[in-house]
CSV table of C-alpha atoms and ligand atoms in Angstrom, one decimal:
chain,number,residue,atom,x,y,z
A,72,UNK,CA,242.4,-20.6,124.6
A,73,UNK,CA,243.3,-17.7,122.9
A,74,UNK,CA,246.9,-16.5,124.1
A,75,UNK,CA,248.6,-12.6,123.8
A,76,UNK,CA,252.4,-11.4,122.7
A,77,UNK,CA,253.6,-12.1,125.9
A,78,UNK,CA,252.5,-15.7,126.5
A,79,UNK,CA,255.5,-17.5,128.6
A,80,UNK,CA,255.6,-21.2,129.9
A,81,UNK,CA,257.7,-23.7,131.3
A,82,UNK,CA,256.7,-27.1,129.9
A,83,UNK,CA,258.4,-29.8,131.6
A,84,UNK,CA,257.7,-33.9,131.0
A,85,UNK,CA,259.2,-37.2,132.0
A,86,UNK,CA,262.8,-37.5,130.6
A,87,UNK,CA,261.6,-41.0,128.3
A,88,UNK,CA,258.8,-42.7,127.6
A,89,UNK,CA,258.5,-45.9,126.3
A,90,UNK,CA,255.2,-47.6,124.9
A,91,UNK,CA,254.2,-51.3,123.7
A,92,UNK,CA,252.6,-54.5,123.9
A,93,UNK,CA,254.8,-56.7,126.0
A,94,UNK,CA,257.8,-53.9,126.5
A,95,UNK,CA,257.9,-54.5,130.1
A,96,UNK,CA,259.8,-58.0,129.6
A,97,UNK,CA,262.6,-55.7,128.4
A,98,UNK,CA,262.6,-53.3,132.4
A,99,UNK,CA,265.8,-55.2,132.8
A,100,UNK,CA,267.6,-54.0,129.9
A,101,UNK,CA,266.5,-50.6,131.0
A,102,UNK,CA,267.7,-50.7,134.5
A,103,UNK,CA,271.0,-52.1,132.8
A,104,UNK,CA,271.4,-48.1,131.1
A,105,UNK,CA,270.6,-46.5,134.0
A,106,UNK,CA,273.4,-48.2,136.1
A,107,UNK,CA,271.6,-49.2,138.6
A,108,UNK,CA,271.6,-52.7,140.6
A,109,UNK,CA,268.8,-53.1,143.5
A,110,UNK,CA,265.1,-52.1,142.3
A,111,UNK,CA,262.6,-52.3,144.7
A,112,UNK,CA,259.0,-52.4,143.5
A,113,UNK,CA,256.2,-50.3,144.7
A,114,UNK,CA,253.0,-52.2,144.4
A,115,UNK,CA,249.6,-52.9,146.2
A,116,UNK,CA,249.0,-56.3,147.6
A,117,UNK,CA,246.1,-57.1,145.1
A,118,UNK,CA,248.3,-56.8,142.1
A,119,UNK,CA,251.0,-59.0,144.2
A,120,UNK,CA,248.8,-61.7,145.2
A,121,UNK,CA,246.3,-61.9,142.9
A,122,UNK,CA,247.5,-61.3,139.7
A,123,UNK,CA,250.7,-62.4,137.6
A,124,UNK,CA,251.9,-58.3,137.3
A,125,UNK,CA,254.3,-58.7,140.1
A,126,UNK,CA,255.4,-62.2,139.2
A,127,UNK,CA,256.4,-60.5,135.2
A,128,UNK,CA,258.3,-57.9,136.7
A,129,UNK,CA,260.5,-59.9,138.9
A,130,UNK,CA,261.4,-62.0,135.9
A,131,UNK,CA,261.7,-59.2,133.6
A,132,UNK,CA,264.3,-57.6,136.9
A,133,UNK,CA,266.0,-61.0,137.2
A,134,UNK,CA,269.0,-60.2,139.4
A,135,UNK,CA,268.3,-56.4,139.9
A,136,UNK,CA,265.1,-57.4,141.7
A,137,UNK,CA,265.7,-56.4,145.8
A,138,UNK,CA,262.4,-56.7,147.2
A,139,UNK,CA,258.6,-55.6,147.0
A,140,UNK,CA,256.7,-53.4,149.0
A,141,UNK,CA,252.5,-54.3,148.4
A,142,UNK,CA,251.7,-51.9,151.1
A,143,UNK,CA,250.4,-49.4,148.8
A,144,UNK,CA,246.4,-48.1,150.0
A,145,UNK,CA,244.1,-46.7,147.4
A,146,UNK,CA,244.7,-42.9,148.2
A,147,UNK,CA,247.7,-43.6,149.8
A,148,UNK,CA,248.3,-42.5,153.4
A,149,UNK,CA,251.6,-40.9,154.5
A,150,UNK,CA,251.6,-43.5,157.0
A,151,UNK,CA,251.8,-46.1,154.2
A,152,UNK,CA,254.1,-43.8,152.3
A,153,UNK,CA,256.7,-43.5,155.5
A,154,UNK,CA,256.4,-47.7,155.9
A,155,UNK,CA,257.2,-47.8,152.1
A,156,UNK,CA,260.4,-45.5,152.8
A,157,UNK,CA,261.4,-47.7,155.4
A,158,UNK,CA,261.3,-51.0,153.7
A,159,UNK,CA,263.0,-49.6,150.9
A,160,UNK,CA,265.6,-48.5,152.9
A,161,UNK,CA,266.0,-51.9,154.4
A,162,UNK,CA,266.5,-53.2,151.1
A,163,UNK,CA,269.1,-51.0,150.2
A,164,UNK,CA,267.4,-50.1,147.2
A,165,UNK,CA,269.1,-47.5,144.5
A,166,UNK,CA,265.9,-47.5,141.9
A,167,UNK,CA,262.1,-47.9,142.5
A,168,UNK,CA,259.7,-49.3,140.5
A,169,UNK,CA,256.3,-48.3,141.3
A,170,UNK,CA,253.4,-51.0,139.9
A,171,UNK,CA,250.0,-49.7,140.0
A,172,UNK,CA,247.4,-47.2,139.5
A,173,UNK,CA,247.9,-43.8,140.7
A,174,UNK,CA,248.1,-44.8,144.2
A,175,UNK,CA,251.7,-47.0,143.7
A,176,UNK,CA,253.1,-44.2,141.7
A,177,UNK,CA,252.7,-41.5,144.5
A,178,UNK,CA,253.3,-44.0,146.6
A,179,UNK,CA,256.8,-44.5,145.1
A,180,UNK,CA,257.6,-40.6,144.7
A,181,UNK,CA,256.8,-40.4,148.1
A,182,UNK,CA,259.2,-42.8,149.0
A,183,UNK,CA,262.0,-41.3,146.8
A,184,UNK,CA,261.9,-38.1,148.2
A,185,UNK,CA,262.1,-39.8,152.1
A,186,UNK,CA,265.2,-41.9,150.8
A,187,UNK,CA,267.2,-39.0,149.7
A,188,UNK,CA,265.9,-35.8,152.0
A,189,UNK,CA,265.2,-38.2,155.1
A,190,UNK,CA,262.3,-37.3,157.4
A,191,UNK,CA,259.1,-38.3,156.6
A,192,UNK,CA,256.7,-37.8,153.6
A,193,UNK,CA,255.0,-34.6,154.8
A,194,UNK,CA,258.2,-32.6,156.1
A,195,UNK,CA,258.1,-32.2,152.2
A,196,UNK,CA,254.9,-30.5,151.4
A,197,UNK,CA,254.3,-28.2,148.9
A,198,UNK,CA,255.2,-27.2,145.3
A,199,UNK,CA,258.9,-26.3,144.7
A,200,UNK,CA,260.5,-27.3,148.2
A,201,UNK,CA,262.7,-30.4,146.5
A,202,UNK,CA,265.4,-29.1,144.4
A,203,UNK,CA,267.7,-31.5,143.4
A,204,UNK,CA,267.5,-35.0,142.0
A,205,UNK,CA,265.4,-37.4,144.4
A,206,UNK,CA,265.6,-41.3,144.0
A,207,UNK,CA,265.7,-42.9,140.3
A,208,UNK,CA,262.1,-44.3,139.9
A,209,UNK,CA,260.6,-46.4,137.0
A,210,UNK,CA,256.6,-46.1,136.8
A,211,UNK,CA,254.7,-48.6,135.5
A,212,UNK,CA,250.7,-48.1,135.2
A,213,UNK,CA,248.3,-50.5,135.4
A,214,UNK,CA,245.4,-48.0,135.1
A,215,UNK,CA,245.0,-46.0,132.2
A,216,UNK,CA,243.4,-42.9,134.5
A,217,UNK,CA,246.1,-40.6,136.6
A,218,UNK,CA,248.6,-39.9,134.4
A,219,UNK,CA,250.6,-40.0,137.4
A,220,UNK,CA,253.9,-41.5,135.6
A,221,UNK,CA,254.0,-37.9,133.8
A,222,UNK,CA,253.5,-35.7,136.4
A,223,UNK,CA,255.5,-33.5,138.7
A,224,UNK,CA,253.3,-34.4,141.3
A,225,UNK,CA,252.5,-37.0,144.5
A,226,UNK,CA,248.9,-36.7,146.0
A,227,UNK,CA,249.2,-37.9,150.2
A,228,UNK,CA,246.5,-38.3,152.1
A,229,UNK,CA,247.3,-36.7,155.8
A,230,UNK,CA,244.7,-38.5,158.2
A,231,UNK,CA,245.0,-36.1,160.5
A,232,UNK,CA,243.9,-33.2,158.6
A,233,UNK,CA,241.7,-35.5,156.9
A,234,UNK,CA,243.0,-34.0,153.7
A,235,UNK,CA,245.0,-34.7,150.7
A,236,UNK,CA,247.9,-32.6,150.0
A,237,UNK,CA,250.7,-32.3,147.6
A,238,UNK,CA,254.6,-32.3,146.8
A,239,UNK,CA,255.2,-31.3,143.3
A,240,UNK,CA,258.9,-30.8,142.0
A,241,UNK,CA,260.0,-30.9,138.5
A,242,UNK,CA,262.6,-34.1,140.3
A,243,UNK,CA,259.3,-35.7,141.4
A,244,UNK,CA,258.9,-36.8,137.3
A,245,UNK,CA,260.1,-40.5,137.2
A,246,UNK,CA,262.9,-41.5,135.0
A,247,UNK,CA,260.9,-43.5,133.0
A,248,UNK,CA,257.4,-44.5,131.9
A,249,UNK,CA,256.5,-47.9,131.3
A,250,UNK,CA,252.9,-47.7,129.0
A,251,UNK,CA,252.1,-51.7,128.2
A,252,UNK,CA,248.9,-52.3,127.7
A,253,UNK,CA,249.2,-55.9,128.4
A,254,UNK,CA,248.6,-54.9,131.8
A,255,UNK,CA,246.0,-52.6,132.1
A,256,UNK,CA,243.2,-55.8,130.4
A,257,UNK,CA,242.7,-57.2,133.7
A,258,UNK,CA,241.5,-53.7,134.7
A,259,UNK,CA,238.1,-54.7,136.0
A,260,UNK,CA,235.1,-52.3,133.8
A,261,UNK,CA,234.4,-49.8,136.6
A,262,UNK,CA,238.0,-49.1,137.4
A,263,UNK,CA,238.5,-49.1,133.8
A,264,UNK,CA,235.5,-46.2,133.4
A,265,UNK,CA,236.4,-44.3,136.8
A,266,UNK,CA,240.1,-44.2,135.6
A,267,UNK,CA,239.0,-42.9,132.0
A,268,UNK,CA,237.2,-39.9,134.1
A,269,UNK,CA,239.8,-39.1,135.7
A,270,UNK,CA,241.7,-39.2,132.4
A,271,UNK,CA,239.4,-36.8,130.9
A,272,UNK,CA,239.0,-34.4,133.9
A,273,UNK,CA,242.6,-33.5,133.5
A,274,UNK,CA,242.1,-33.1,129.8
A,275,UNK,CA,239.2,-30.6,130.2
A,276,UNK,CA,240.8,-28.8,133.5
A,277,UNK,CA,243.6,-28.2,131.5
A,278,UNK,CA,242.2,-26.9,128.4
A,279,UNK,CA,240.7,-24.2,131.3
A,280,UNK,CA,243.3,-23.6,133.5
A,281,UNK,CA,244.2,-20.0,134.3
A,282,UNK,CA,247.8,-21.5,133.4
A,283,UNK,CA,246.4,-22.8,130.0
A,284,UNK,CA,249.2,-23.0,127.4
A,285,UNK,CA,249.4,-24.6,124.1
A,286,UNK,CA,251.5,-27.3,124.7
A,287,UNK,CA,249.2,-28.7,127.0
A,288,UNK,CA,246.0,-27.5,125.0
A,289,UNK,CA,247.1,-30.3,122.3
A,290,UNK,CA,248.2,-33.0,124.7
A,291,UNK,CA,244.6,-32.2,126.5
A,292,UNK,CA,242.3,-32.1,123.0
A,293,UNK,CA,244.0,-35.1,121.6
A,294,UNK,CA,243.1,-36.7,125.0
A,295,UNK,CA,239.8,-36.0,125.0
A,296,UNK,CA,239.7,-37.7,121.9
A,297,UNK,CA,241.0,-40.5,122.3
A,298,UNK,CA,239.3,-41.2,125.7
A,299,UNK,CA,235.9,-40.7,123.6
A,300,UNK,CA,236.9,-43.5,120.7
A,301,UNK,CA,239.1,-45.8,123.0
A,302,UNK,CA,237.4,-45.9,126.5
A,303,UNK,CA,234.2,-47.0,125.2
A,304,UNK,CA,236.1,-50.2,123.6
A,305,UNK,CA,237.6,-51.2,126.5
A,306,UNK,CA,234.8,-51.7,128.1
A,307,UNK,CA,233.4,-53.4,125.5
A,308,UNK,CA,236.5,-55.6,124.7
A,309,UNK,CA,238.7,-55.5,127.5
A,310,UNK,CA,241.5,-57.3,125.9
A,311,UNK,CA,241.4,-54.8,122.7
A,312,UNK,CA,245.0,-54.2,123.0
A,313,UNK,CA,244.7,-51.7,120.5
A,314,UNK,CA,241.8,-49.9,122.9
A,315,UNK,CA,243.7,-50.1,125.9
A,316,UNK,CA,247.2,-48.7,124.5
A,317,UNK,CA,245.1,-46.1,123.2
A,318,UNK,CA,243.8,-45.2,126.7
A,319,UNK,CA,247.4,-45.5,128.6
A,320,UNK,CA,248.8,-43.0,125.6
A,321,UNK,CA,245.9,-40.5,126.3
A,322,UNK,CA,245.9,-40.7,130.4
A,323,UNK,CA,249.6,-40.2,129.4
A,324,UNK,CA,248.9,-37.4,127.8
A,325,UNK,CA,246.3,-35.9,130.0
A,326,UNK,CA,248.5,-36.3,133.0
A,327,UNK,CA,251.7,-34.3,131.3
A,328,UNK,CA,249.2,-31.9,130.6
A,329,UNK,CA,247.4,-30.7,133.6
A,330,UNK,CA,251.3,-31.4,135.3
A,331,UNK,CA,251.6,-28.0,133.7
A,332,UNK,CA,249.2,-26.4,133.3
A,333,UNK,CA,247.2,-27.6,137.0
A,334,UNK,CA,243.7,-28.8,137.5
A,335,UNK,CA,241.7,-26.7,139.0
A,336,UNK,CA,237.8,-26.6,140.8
A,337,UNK,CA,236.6,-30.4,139.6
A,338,UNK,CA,239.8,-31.4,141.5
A,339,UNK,CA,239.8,-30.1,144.3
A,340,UNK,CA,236.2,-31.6,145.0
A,341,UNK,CA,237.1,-35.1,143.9
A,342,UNK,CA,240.1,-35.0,146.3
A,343,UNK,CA,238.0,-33.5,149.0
A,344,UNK,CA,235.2,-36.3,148.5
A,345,UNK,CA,238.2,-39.0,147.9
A,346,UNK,CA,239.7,-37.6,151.4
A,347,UNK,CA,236.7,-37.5,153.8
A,348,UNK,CA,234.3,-39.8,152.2
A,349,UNK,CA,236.5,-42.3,150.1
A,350,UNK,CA,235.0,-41.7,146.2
A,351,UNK,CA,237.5,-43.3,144.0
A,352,UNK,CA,239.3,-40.6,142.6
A,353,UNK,CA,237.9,-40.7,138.9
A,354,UNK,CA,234.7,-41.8,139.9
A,355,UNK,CA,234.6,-38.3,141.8
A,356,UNK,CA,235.6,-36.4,138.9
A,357,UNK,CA,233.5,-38.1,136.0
A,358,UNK,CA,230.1,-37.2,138.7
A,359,UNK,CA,231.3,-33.7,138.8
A,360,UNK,CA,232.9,-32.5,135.8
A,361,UNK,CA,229.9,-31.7,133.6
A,362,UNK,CA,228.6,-29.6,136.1
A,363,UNK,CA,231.7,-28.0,137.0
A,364,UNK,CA,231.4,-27.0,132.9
A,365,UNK,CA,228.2,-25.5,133.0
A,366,UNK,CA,229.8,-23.8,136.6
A,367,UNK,CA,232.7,-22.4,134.3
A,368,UNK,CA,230.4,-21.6,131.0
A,369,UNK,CA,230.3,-17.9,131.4
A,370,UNK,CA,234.0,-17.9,131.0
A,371,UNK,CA,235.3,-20.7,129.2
A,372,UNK,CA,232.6,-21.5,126.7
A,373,UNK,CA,235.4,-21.1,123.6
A,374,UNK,CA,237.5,-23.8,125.4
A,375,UNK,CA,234.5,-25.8,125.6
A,376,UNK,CA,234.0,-25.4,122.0
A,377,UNK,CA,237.2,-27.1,121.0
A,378,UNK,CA,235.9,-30.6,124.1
A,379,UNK,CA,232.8,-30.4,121.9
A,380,UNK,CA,234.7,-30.6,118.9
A,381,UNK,CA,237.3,-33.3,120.6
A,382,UNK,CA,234.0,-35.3,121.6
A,383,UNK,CA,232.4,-35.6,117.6
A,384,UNK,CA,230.0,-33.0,117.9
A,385,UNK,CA,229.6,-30.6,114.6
A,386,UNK,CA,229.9,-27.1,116.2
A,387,UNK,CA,229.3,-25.5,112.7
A,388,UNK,CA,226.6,-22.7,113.2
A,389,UNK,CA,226.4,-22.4,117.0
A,390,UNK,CA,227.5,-19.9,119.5
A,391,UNK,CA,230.3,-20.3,121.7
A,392,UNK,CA,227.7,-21.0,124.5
A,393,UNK,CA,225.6,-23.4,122.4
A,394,UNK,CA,228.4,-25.6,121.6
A,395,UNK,CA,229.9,-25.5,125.5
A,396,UNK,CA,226.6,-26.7,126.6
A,397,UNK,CA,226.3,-29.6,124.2
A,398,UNK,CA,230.2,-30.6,125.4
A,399,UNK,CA,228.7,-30.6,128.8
A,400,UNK,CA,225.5,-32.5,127.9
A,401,UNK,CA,227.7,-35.2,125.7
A,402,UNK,CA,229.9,-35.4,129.1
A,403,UNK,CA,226.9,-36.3,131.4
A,404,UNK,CA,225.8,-38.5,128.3
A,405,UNK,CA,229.2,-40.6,128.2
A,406,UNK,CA,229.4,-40.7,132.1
A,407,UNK,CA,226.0,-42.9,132.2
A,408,UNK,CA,227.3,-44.6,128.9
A,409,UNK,CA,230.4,-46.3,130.6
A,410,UNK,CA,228.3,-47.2,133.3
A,411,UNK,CA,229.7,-45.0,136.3
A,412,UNK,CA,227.2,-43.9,138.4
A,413,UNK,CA,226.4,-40.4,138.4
A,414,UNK,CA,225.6,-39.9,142.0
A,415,UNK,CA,227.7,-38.9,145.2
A,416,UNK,CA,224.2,-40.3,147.2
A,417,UNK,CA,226.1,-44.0,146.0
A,418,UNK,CA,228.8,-42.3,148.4
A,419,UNK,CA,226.2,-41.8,151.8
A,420,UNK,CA,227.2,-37.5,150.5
A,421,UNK,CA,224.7,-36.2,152.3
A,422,UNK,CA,223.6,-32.8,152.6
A,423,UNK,CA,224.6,-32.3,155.5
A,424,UNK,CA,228.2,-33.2,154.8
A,425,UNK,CA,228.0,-30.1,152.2
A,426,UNK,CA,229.2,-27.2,154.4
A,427,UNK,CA,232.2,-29.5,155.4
A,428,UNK,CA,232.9,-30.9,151.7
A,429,UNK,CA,232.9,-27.3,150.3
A,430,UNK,CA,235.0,-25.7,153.3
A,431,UNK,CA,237.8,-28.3,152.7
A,432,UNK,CA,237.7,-28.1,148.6
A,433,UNK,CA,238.4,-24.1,149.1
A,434,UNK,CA,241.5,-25.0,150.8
A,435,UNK,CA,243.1,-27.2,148.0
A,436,UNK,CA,245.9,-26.1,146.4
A,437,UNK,CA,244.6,-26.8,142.7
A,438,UNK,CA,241.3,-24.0,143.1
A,439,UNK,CA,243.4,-21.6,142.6
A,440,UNK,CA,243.7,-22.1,138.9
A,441,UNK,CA,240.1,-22.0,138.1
A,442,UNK,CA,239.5,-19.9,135.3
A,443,UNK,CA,237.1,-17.6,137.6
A,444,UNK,CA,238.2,-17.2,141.3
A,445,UNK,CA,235.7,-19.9,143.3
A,446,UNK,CA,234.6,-17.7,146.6
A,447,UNK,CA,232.0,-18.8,148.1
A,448,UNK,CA,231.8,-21.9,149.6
A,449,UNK,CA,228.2,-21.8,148.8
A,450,UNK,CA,229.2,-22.6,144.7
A,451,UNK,CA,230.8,-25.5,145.4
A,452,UNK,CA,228.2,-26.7,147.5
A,453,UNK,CA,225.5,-26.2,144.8
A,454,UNK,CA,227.7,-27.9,141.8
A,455,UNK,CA,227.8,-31.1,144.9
A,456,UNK,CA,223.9,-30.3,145.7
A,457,UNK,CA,223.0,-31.4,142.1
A,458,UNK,CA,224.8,-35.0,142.1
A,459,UNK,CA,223.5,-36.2,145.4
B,225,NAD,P1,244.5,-46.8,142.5
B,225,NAD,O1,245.9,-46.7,142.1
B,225,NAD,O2,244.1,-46.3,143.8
B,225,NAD,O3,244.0,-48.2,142.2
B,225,NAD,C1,242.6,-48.6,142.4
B,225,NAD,C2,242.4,-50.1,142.5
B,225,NAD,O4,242.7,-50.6,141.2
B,225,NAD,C3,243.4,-50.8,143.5
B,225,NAD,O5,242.7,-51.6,144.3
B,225,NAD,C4,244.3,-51.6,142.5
B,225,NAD,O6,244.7,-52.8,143.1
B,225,NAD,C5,243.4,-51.8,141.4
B,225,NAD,N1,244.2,-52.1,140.1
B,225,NAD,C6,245.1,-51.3,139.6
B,225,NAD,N2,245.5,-51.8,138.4
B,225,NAD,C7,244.8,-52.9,138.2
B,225,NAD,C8,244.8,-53.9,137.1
B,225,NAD,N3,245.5,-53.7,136.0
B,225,NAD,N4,244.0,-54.9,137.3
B,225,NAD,C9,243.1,-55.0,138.3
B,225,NAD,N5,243.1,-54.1,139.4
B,225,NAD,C10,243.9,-53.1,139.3
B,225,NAD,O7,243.6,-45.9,141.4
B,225,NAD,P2,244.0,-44.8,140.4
B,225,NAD,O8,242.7,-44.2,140.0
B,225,NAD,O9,244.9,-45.2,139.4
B,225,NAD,O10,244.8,-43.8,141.4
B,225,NAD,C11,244.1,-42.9,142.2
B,225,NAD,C12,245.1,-42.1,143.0
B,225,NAD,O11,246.0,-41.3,142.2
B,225,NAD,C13,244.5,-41.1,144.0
B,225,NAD,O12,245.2,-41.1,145.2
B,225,NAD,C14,244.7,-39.8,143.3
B,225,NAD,O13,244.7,-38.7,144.2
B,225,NAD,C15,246.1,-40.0,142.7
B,225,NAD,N6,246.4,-39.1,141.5
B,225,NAD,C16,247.6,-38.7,141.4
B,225,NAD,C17,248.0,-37.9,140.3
B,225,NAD,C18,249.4,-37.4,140.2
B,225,NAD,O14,249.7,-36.7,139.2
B,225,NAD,N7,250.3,-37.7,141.1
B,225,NAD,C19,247.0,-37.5,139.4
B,225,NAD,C20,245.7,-38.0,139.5
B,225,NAD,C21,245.4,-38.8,140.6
């Protein structure tokens, strides 16, 4: 994007980062500096019953473990986020420790929020309504996808509304991010491609966003390029450790970056089509986003230049349009390549859910930063009409 003389941002990021093979042994240490003494983790009961992630992190806590709560849904519920709160609570628990994709972490800042406001999760709703310090909180991916351990953000499903909806608070950033790759190889291959989409969907939205800023511009280009080299290899090779650091550092960086500078259209269908019809998150946005490019072509083909360029593809000699078309086709290209269907039909999207899909998608709070105001209902539909 180009920017003018009056360009002003507020870039914000998780407080410290730290990144490694194997550094998760060492969480105790880090709970030591913080001062804190009763860490509760937030996890999902596959990672706690079937595989050794919960097991390392109560060693690595020792005596500052106080308890685990493997309630944590895919697309977490605030249902499951006020039960998380109360356990917590219960446990007498001054840190959290959230262990899992996007849906723990969330999961987690939900619950830090109900431990130090009270209430439940959605008396909180909406950008900028916490302003002070919630609960210390630790994240720990084991997806390399939402980015969600950098963000400002928690995504709540409301069943009633059938509708995900948002708190987002610069407090809502953990206190630390955990990045080891040791514990994303068990990531079975379509999580692993689903999670990448969702990855690169940030990186794109961003690089588009009405609230486009260079800070995130080179978190979001560097992240398209790595997800490009790296994803591919983990798929491959999913104990490349060198592969799957690579994707934790770029979800990373993906995540910080649309934290500021928002997601936008591609978004808000995925979390409409995650809400009503359950499509894994990524999944959702690796179907839509090349389409959602060519949707956005007539006014963000120059930012689409630069994911052409981010994706390997020689530019030199081609209009803005020409080059924003081939980023789009390489995107549908690399979709089928990792193997994630390209198809909401998978889903049982029918047309007839359309009217429905599109209504809801209007309505979420990230379509507003589109780089062209989305209207009609009718658009939305059409993008969804061509992946059925
Ligand atoms: P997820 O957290 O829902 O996890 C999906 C599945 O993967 C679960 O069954 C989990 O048990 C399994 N899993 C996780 N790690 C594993 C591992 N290492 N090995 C084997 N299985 C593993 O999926 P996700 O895509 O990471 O998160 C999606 C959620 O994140 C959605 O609710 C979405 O709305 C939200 N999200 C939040 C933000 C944010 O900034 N807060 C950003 C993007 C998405």
């Amino acid at each position: 994007m180009s920017y003018d003389a009056d360009l002003n941002f507020v870039y914000a990021h998780t407080h410290k980062t730290v990144f490694g093979a194997n550094v998760v042994k060492d969480l105790g240490t880090y709970v030591g500096e913080m001062g804190l003494k009763r860490a509760v983790v937030i996890t999902d009961s596959f990672l706690a019953d079937k595989t050794d992630l919960l097991e390392r992190i109560k060693k690595a806590l020792g005596p500052l473990f106080a308890g685990a709560f493997t309630g944590v849904v895919p697309d977490p519920t605030a249902p499951s986020v006020d039960e998380g709160a109360a356990y917590a609570k219960q446990q007498g628990a001054d840190l959290l420790i959230s262990l899992g994709g996007g849906s723990a972490i969330d999961t987690a800042k939900g619950v830090a929020v109900i431990l130090k406001e009270g209430g439940k999760v959605l008396d909180h709703e909406g950008y900028h309504v916490i302003e002070r310090p919630q609960t210390p909180h630790i994240a720990i991916p084991t997806t390399a996808g939402t980015g969600s351990e950098a963000t400002m953000v928690t995504v709540i499903k409301d069943p009633e509304r059938k509708q995900k909806t948002f708190i987002g608070s610069y407090h809502l950033h953990p206190n630390l991010a955990v990045l080891d790759p040791t514990l994303t190889t068990g990531l079975p291959p379509k999580l692993t491609a689903a999670t990448g989409m969702d990855a690169m969907s940030h990186a794109v939205e961003c690089l588009i966003s009405s609230l486009g800023q260079p800070l995130s511009d080179a978190y979001g280009i560097e992240a398209i390029r790595l997800i490009t080299t790296y994803l591919p290899r983990c798929l491959e090779k999913p104990d490349d450790l060198l592969a799957r650091g690579q994707m934790l550092i770029a979800a990373n960086m993906a995540g910080s970056a649309f934290s500021n500078a928002m997601c936008s259209l591609n978004h808000a269908m995925a979390h409409t089509l995650g809400a009503r019809h359950g499509v894994h998150h990524g999944t959702a946005n690796g179907i839509l986003l090349p389409h959602t490019m060519r949707y956005f072509m007539d006014v963000s083909a120059a930012e689409f230049v630069r994911v052409a360029q981010a994706m390997g593809i020689n530019t030199a000699g081609m209009s803005d349009e020409e080059a924003g078309n081939k980023a789009a086709d390489k995107m549908e290209q690399f979709v089928k390549e990792i193997g994630l269907t390209d198809r909401l039909s998978s889903y049982n999207v029918t047309e007839d859910a359309l009217p429905g899909l599109a209504d809801v998608a209007m309505t979420d709070g990230t379509i507003i930063y589109s780089p062209k105001p989305v209207f009609e209902p009718q658009d939305i539909m059409g993008i969804m009409r061509k992946v059925l």
